Short mmCIF file of C-alpha atoms in Angstrom, two decimals:
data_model
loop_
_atom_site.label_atom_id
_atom_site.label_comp_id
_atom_site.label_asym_id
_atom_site.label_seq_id
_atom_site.Cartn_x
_atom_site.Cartn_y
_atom_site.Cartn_z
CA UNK A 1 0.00 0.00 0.00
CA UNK A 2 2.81 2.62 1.07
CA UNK A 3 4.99 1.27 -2.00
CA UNK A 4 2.22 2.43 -4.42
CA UNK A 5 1.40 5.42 -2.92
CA UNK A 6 5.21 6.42 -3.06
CA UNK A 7 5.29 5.09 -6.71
CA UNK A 8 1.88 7.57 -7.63
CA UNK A 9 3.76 10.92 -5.47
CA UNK A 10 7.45 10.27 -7.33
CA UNK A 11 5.27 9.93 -11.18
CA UNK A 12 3.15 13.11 -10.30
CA UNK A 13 6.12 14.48 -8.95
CA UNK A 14 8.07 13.79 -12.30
CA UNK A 15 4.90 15.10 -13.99
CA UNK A 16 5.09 18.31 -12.71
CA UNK A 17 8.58 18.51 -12.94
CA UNK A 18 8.33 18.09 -16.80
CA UNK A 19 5.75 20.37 -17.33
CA UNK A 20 7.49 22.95 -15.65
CA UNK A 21 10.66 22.06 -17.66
CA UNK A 22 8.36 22.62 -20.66
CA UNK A 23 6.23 25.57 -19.66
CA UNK A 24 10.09 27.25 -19.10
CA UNK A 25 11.66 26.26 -22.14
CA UNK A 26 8.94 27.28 -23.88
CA UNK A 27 9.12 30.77 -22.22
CA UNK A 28 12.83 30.78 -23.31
CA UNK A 29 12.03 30.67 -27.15
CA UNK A 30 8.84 33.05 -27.00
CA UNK A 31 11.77 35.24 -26.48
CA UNK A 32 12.99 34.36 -30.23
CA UNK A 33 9.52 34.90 -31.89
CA UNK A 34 9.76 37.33 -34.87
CA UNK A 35 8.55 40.84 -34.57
CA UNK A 36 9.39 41.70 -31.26
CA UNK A 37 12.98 43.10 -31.61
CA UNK A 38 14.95 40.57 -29.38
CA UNK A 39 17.21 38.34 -31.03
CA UNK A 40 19.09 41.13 -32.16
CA UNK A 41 20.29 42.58 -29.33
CA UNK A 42 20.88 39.18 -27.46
CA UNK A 43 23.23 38.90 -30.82
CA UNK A 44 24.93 42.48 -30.07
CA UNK A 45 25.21 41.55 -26.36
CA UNK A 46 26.87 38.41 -26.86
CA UNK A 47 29.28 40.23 -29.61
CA UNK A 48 29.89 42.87 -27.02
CA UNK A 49 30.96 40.10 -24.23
CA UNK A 50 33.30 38.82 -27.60
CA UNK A 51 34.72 42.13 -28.07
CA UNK A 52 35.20 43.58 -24.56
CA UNK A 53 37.35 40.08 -23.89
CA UNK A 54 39.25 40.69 -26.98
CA UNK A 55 39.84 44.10 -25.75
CA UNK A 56 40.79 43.20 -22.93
CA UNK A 57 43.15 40.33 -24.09
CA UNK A 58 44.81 42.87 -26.16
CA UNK A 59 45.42 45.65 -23.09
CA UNK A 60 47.16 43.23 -20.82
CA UNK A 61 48.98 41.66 -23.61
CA UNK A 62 47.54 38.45 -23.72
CA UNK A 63 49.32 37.34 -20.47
CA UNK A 64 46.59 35.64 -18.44
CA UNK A 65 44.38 35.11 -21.24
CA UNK A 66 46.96 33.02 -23.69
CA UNK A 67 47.02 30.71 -20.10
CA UNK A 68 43.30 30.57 -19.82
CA UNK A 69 43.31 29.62 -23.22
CA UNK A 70 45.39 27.14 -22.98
CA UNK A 71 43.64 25.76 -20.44
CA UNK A 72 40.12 25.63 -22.66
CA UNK A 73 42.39 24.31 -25.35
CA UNK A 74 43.57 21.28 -23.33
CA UNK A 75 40.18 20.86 -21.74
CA UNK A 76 38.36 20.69 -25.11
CA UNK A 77 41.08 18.43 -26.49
CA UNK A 78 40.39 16.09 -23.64
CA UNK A 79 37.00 16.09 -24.51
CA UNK A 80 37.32 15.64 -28.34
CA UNK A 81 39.59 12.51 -27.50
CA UNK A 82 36.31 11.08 -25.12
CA UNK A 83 33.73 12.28 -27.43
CA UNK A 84 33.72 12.69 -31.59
CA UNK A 85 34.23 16.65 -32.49
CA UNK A 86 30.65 16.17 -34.12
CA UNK A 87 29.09 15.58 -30.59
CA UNK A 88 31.07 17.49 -28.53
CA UNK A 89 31.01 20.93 -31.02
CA UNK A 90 27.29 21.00 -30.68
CA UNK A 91 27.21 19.74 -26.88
CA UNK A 92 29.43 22.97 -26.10
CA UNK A 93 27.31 25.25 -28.37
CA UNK A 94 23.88 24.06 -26.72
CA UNK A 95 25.60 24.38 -23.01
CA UNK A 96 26.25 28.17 -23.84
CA UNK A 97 22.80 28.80 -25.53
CA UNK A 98 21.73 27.54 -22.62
CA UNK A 99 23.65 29.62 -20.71
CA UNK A 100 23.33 32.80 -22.21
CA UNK A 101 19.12 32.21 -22.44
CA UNK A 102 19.66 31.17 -18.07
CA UNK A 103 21.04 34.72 -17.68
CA UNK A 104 18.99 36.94 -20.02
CA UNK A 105 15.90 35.06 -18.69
CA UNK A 106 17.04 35.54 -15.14
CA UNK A 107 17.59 39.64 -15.91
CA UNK A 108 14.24 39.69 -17.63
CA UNK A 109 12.74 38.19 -14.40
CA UNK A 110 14.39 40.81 -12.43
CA UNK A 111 12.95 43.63 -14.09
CA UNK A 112 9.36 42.24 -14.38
CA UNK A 113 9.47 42.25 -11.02
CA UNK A 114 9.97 45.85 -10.78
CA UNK A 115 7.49 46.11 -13.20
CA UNK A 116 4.40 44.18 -12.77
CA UNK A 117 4.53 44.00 -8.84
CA UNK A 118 2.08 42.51 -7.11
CA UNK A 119 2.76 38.56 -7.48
CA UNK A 120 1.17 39.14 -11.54
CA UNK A 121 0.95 35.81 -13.07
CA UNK A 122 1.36 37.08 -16.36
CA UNK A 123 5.15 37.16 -17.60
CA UNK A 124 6.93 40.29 -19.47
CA UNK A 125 7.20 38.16 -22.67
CA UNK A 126 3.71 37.42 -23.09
CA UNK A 127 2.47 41.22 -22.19
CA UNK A 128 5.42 42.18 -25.09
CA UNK A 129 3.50 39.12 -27.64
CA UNK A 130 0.90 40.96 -26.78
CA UNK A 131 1.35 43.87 -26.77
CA UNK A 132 2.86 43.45 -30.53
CA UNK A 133 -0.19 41.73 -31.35
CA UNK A 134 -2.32 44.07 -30.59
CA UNK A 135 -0.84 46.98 -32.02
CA UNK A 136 -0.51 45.53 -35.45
CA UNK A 137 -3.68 44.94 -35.52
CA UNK A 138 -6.29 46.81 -37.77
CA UNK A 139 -6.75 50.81 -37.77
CA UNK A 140 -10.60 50.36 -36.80
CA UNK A 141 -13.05 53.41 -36.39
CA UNK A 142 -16.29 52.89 -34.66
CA UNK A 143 -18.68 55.34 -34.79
CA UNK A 144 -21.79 55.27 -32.22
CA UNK A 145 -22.46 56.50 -28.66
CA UNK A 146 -24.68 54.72 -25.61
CA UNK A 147 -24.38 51.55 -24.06
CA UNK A 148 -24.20 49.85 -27.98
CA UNK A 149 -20.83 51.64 -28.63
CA UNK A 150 -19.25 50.70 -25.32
CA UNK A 151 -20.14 47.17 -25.51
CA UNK A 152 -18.76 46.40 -29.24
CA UNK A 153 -15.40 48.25 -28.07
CA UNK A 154 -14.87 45.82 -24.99
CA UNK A 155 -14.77 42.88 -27.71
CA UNK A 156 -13.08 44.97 -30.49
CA UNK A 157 -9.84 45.77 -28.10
CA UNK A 158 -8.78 42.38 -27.37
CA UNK A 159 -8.25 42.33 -31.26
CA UNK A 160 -6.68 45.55 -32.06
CA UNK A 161 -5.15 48.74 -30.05
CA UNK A 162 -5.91 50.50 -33.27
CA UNK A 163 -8.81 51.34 -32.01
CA UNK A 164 -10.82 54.54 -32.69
CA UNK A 165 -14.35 55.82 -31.05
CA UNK A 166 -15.91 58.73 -32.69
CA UNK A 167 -18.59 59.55 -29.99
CA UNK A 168 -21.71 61.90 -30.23
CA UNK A 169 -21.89 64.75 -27.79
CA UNK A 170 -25.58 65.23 -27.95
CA UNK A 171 -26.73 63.78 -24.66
CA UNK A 172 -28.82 66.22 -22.46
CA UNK A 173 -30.15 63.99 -20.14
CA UNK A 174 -29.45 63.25 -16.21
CA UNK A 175 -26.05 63.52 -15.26
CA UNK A 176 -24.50 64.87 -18.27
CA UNK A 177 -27.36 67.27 -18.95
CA UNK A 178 -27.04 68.86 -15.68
CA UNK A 179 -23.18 68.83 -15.69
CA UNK A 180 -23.74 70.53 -19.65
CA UNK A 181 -26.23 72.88 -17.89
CA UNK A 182 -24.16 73.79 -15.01
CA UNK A 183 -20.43 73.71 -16.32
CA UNK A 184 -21.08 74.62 -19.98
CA UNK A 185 -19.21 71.67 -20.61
CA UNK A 186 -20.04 69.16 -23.52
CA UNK A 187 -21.54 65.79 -22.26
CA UNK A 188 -19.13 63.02 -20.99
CA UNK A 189 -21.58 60.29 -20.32
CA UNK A 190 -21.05 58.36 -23.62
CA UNK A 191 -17.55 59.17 -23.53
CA UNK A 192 -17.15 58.07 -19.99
CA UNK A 193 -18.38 54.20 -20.73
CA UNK A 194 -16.16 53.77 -24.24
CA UNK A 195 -12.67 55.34 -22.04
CA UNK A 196 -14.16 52.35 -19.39
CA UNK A 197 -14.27 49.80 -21.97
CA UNK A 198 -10.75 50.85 -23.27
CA UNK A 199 -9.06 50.48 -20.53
CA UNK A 200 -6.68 47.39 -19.10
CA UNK A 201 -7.78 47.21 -16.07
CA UNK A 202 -12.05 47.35 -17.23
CA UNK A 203 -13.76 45.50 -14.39
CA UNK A 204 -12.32 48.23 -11.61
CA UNK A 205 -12.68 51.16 -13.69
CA UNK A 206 -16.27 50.68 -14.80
CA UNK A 207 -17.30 50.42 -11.40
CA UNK A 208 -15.52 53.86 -10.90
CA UNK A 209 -16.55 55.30 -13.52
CA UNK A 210 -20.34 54.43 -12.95
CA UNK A 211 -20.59 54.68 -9.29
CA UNK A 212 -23.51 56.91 -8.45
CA UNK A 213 -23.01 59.30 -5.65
CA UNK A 214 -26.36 58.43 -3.59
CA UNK A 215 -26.06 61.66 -0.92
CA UNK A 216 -24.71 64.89 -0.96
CA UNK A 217 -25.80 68.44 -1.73
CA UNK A 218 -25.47 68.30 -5.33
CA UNK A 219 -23.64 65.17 -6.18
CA UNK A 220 -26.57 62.86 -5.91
CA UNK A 221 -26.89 61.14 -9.12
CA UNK A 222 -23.90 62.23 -10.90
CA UNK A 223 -21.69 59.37 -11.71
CA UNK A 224 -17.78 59.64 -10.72
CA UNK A 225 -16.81 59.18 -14.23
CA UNK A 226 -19.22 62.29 -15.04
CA UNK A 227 -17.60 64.61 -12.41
CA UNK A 228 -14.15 63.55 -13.09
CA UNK A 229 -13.84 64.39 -17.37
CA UNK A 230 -15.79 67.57 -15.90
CA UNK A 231 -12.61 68.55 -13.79
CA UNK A 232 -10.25 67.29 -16.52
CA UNK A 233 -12.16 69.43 -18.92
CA UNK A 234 -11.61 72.89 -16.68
CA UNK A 235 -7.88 71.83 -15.99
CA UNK A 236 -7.21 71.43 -20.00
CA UNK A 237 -9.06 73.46 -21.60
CA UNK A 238 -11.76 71.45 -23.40
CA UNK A 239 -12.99 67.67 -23.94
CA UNK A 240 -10.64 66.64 -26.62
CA UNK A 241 -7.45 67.40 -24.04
CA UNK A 242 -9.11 65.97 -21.39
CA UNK A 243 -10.27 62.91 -22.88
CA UNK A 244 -6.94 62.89 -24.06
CA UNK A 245 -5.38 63.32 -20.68
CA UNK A 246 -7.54 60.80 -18.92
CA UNK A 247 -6.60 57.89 -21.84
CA UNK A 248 -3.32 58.67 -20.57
CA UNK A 249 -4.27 57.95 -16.79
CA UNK A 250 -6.37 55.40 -17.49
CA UNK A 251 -4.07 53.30 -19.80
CA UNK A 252 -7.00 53.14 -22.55
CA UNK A 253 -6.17 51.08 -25.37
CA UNK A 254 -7.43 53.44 -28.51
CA UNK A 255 -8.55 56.62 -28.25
CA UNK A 256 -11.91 58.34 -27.99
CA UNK A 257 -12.75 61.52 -29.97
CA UNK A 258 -15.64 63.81 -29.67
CA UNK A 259 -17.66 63.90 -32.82
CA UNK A 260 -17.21 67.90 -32.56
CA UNK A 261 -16.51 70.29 -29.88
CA UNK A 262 -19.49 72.84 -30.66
CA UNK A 263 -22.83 72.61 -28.04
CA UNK A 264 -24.62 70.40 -30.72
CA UNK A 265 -28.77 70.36 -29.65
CA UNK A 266 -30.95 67.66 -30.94
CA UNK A 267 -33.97 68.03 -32.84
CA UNK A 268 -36.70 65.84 -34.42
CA UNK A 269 -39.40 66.53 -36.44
CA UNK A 270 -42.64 63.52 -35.64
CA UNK A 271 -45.35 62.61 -38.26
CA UNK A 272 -47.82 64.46 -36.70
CA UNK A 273 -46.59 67.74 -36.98
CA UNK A 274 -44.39 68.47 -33.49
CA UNK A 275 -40.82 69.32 -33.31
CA UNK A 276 -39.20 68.16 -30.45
CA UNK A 277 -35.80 69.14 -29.22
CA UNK A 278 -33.02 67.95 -26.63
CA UNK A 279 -31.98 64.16 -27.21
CA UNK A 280 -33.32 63.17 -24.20
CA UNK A 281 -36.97 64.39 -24.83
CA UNK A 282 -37.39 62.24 -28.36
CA UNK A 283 -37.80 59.30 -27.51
CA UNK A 284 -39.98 60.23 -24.68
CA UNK A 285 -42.46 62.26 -27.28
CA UNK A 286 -43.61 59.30 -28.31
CA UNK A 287 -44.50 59.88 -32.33
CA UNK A 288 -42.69 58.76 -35.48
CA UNK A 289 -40.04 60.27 -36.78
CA UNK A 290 -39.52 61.85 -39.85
CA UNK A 291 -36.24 64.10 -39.71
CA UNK A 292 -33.51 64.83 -36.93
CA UNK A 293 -31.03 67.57 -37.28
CA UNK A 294 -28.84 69.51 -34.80
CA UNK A 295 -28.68 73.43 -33.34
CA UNK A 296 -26.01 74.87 -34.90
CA UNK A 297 -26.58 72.80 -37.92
CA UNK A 298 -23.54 71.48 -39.90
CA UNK A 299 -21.49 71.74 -36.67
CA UNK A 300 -17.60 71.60 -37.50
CA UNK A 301 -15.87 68.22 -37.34
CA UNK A 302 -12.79 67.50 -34.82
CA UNK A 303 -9.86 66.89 -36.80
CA UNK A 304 -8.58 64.70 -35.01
CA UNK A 305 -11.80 62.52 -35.84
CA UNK A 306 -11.37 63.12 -39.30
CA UNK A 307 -7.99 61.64 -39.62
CA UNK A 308 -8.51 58.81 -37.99
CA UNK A 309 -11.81 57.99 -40.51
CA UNK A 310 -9.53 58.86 -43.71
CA UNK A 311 -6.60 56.40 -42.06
CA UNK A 312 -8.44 54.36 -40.80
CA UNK A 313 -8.63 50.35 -42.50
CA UNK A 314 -12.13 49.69 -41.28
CA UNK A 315 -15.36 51.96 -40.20
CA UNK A 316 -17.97 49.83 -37.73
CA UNK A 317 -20.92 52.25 -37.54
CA UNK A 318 -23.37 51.31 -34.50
CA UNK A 319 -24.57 49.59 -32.39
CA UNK A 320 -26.59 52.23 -30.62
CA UNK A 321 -30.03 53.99 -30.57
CA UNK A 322 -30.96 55.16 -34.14
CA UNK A 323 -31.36 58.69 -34.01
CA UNK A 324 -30.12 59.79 -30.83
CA UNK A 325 -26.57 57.95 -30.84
CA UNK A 326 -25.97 57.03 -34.34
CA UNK A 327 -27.07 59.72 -36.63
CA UNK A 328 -26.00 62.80 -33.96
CA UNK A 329 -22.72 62.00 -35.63
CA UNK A 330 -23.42 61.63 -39.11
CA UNK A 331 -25.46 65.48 -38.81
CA UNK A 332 -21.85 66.84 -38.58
CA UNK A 333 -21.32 67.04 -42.42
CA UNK A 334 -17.26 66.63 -42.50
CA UNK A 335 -17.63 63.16 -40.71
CA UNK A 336 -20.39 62.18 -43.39
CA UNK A 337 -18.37 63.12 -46.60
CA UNK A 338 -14.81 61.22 -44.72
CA UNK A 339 -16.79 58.08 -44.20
CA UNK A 340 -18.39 58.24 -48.08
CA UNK A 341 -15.31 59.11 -49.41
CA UNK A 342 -13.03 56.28 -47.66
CA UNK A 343 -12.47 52.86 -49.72
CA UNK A 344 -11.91 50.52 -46.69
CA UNK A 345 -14.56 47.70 -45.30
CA UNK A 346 -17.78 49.70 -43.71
CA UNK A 347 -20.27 47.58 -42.09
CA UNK A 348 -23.69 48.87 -39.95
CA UNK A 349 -24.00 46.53 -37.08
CA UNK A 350 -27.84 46.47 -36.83
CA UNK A 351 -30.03 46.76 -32.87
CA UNK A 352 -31.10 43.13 -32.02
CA UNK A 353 -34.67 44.91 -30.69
CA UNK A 354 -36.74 47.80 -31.68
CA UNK A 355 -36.55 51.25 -29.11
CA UNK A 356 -39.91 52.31 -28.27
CA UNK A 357 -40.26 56.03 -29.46
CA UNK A 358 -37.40 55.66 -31.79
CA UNK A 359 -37.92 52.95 -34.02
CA UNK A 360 -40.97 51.20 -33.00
CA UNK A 361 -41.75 48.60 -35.99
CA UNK A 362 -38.65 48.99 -37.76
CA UNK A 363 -37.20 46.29 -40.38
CA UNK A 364 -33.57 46.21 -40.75
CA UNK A 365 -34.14 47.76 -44.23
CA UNK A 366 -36.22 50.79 -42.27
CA UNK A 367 -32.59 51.97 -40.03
CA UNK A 368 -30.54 51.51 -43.13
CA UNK A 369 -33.02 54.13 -44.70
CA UNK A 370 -32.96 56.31 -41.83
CA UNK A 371 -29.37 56.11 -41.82
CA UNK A 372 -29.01 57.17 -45.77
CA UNK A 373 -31.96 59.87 -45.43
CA UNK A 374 -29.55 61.64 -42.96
CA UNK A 375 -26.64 62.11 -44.62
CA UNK A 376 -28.31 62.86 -48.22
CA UNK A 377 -28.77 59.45 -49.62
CA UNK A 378 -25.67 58.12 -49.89
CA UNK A 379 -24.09 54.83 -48.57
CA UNK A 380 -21.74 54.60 -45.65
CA UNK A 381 -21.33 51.43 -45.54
CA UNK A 382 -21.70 48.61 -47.51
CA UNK A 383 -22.66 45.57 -45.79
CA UNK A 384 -25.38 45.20 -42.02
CA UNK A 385 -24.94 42.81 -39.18
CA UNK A 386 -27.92 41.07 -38.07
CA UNK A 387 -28.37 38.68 -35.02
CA UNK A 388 -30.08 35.21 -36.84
CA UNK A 389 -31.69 33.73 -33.89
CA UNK A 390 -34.58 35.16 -31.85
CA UNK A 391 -34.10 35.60 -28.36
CA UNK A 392 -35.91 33.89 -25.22
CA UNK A 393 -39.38 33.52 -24.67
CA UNK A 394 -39.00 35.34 -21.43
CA UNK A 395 -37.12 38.22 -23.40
CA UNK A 396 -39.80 38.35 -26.01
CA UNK A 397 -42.48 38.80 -23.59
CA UNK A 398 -40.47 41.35 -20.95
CA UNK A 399 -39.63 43.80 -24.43
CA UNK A 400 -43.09 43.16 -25.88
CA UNK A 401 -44.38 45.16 -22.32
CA UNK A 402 -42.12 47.60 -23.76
CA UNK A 403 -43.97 47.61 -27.10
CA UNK A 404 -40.73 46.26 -28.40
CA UNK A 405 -40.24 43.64 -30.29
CA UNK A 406 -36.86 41.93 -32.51
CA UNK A 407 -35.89 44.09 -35.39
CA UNK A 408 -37.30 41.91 -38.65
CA UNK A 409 -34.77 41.23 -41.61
CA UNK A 410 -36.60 42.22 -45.00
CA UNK A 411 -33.85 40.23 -46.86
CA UNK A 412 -35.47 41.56 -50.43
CA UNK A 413 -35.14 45.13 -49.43
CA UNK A 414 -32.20 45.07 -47.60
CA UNK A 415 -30.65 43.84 -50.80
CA UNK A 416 -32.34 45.90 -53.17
CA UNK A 417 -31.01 49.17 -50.54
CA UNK A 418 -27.27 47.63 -52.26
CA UNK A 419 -26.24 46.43 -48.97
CA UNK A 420 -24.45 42.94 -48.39
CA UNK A 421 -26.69 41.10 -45.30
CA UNK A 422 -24.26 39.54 -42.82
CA UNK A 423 -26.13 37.13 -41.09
CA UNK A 424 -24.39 36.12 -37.37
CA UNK A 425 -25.47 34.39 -33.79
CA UNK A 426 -24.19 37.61 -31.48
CA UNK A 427 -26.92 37.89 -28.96
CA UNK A 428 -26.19 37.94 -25.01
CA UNK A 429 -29.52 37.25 -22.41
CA UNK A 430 -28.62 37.97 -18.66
CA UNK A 431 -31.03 36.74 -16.09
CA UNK A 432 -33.97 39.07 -15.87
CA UNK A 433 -34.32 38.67 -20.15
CA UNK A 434 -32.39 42.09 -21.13
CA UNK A 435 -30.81 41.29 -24.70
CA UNK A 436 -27.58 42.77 -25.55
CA UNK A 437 -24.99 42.06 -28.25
CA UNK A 438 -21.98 39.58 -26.86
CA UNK A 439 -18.81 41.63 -27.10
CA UNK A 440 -16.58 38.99 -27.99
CA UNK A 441 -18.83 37.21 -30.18
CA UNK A 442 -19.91 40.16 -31.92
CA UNK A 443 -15.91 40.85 -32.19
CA UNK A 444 -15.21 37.84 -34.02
CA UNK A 445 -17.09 37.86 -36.42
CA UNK A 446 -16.62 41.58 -37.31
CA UNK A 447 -13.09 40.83 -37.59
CA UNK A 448 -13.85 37.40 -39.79
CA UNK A 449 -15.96 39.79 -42.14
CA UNK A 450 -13.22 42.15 -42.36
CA UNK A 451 -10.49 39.67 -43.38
CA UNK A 452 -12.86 37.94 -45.71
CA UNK A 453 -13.61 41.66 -47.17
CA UNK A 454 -10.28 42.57 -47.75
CA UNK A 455 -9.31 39.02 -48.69
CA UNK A 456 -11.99 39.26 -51.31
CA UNK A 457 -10.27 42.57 -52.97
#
């Protein structure tokens, strides 16, 4: 009995053994993967090690060193009599490899210490693989605001650190509307959850950044993320060097850009006649829309925004409500023409349901129409996402007291609107029935469709 329970400990002791063996050589030669700018300076350190001994040799005049190679000499000639010079060359090669790998892995160990404290499990060479990764990935622009745009970023940066949100500044409601009212500042709210979903550490900071102050003379309600871009905003100057200023902070992978920096005000024109104004008060009105526009119309574009669209190698436009997060930014005309004018994959990622007061009873074919109407008929993109499967019975039923209900795919006038239909299973149900697109599903296959697009060129 104690014999075999020895026998089990010493084979799951060799077990482990190996796999740590493995787990560390395999370490070692991450260190040799192309792209990351390695090998050649452990090739200029080793030369320099060559040289300085040389050097060295030379100032003393060979004295010690002609003895200490003598000494090598005799020892390898020793060991070329035991072993073949075709076993023992390669032996002595591999033992220095080794060697030199043992120490440079050893210094590398020392600095990740220093810096990723904290008992990190992650090791420096797979944050640099990373890291290169992620930065060579696509130039993508997303354009959007609301809860849609910040969930298709969280999925989008594990992909790419290209990453670029172009953000309406329309919002005029709760926190942001009173901080606009107040401060005379433009909105942060939608700009506050994409610099959450940016950033490394996402978990921590979006419970920062959405924590609602529940007391206090004033701060009730406001979210911390609110108040804070507030502050950075009358330290720098404006949004665009604050946001700017907080990415830093924050460590936000991407940026986030303000569609424009002017006081933009929302308007809508309904069926029956009324004109409505202030984003917040649409969808409440209740009526179908006809038009939206803005107060100053044709507001200037950030250039900064503009750059990115005309570099950029791909343009995601949506998720997000219709016309209160989507089109806000298309109203600013310089945005508009970049996007039409551009050459790169553009693809509309389409709302699994219908917003009540928005687009009550709209087909997929219906927001693609909406979409063209406001920016003078022209396409911005040339294929839509939409979710395949319906969603839960208990969904259908909690939405349908919402007079919602799933947007409907009109495949024959999608098609005959020119746009591809990209058909794809991206729907995510939490436990009380709320449907929301799946950041890393909807990800993938944005990225699949993208390779396939340019693949296809």
């Amino acid at each position: 009995m104690s014999i075999g329970f020895l026998r089990q400990a010493l084979n799951a002791l060799q077990k482990q053994s190996r796999s740590r063996t493995s787990h560390r050589v395999n370490q070692w030669f991450k260190w040799l993967s192309p792209g990351i700018s390695v090998k050649r300076w452990l090739l200029i350190s080793v030369s320099g090690v060559v040289l300085a001994s040389l050097g060295l040799a030379i100032w003393i005049k060979l004295t010690p060193i002609f003895w200490a190679l003598e000494l090598v000499r005799n020892f390898l000639g020793v060991i070329t009599n035991i072993l073949p010079n075709y076993v023992s060359g390669p032996l002595v090669i591999l033992f220095g490899v080794l060697l030199v790998l043992w120490g440079q892995s050893r210094t590398v160990g020392s600095i990740t210490k220093v810096l990723r404290p904290g008992g990190e499990e992650e090791e420096l060479i797979d944050v640099l693989l990373a890291h290169h990764r992620l930065y060579r990935g696509p130039k993508i622009v997303v354009i959007g605001g609301g809860t849609g745009l910040s969930t298709l970023l969280r999925g989008l940066k594990t992909y790419s650190a290209n990453i670029t949100a172009v953000v309406t500044v329309a919002d005029d409601g709760g926190s942001s509307g009173r901080l606009r009212e107040v401060f005379g500042v433009l909105p942060p709210g939608d700009i506050r959850n994409c610099l959450a979903a940016l950033a490394d550490e996402e978990k921590l900071l979006t419970e920062l950044f959405q924590y609602r102050f529940r007391a206090g003379d004033g701060l009730m309600g406001h979210s911390f993320g609110n108040l804070f871009l507030t502050a950075m905003t009358e330290i720098t100057g404006d949004l665009e060097q604050a946001v700017a200023a907080s990415s830093k902070v924050l460590a936000v992978r991407g940026q986030v850009l303000p569609a424009t920096l002017s006081d933009v005000r929302l308007w809508a024109e309904l069926a029956d006649g009324r004109r409505i104004e202030g984003e917040s008060s649409i969808p409440k009105a209740g009526g179908k829309i006809l038009k939206v526009g803005c107060i100053p119309a044709n507001p200037p574009a950030l250039p900064a925004a503009i750059k990115a669209i005309k570099e950029a190698d791909y343009i995601i436009i949506g998720p997000g409500s219709l016309y209160t997060s989507l089109i806000p930014n298309l109203l600013v005309p310089e945005i508009a023409d970049a996007i039409a004018a551009t050459n790169v994959p553009r693809i509309y990622v389409c709302n699994i349901m219908t917003q009540p007061g928005e687009t009550q009873d709209y087909t997929v074919a219906d927001h693609i129409r909406a979409i063209d109407d406001a920016c003078g008929q022209r396409r911005l993109f040339d294929a839509v996402l939409v979710h395949k499967k319906s969603p839960s019975a208990q969904s259908l039923i909690r939405y349908a007291q919402q007079k919602s209900n799933p947007v409907f795919l009109d495949r024959e006038a999608v098609t005959q609107l020119g746009r591809r239909i990209v058909p794809a299973n991206v729907l995510y149900e939490d436990e009380t029935g709320c449907v929301r697109h799946d950041p890393p599903k909807l990800a993938k296959v944005l990225l699949r469709w993208y390779s396939g697009a340019n693949h296809g060129k």
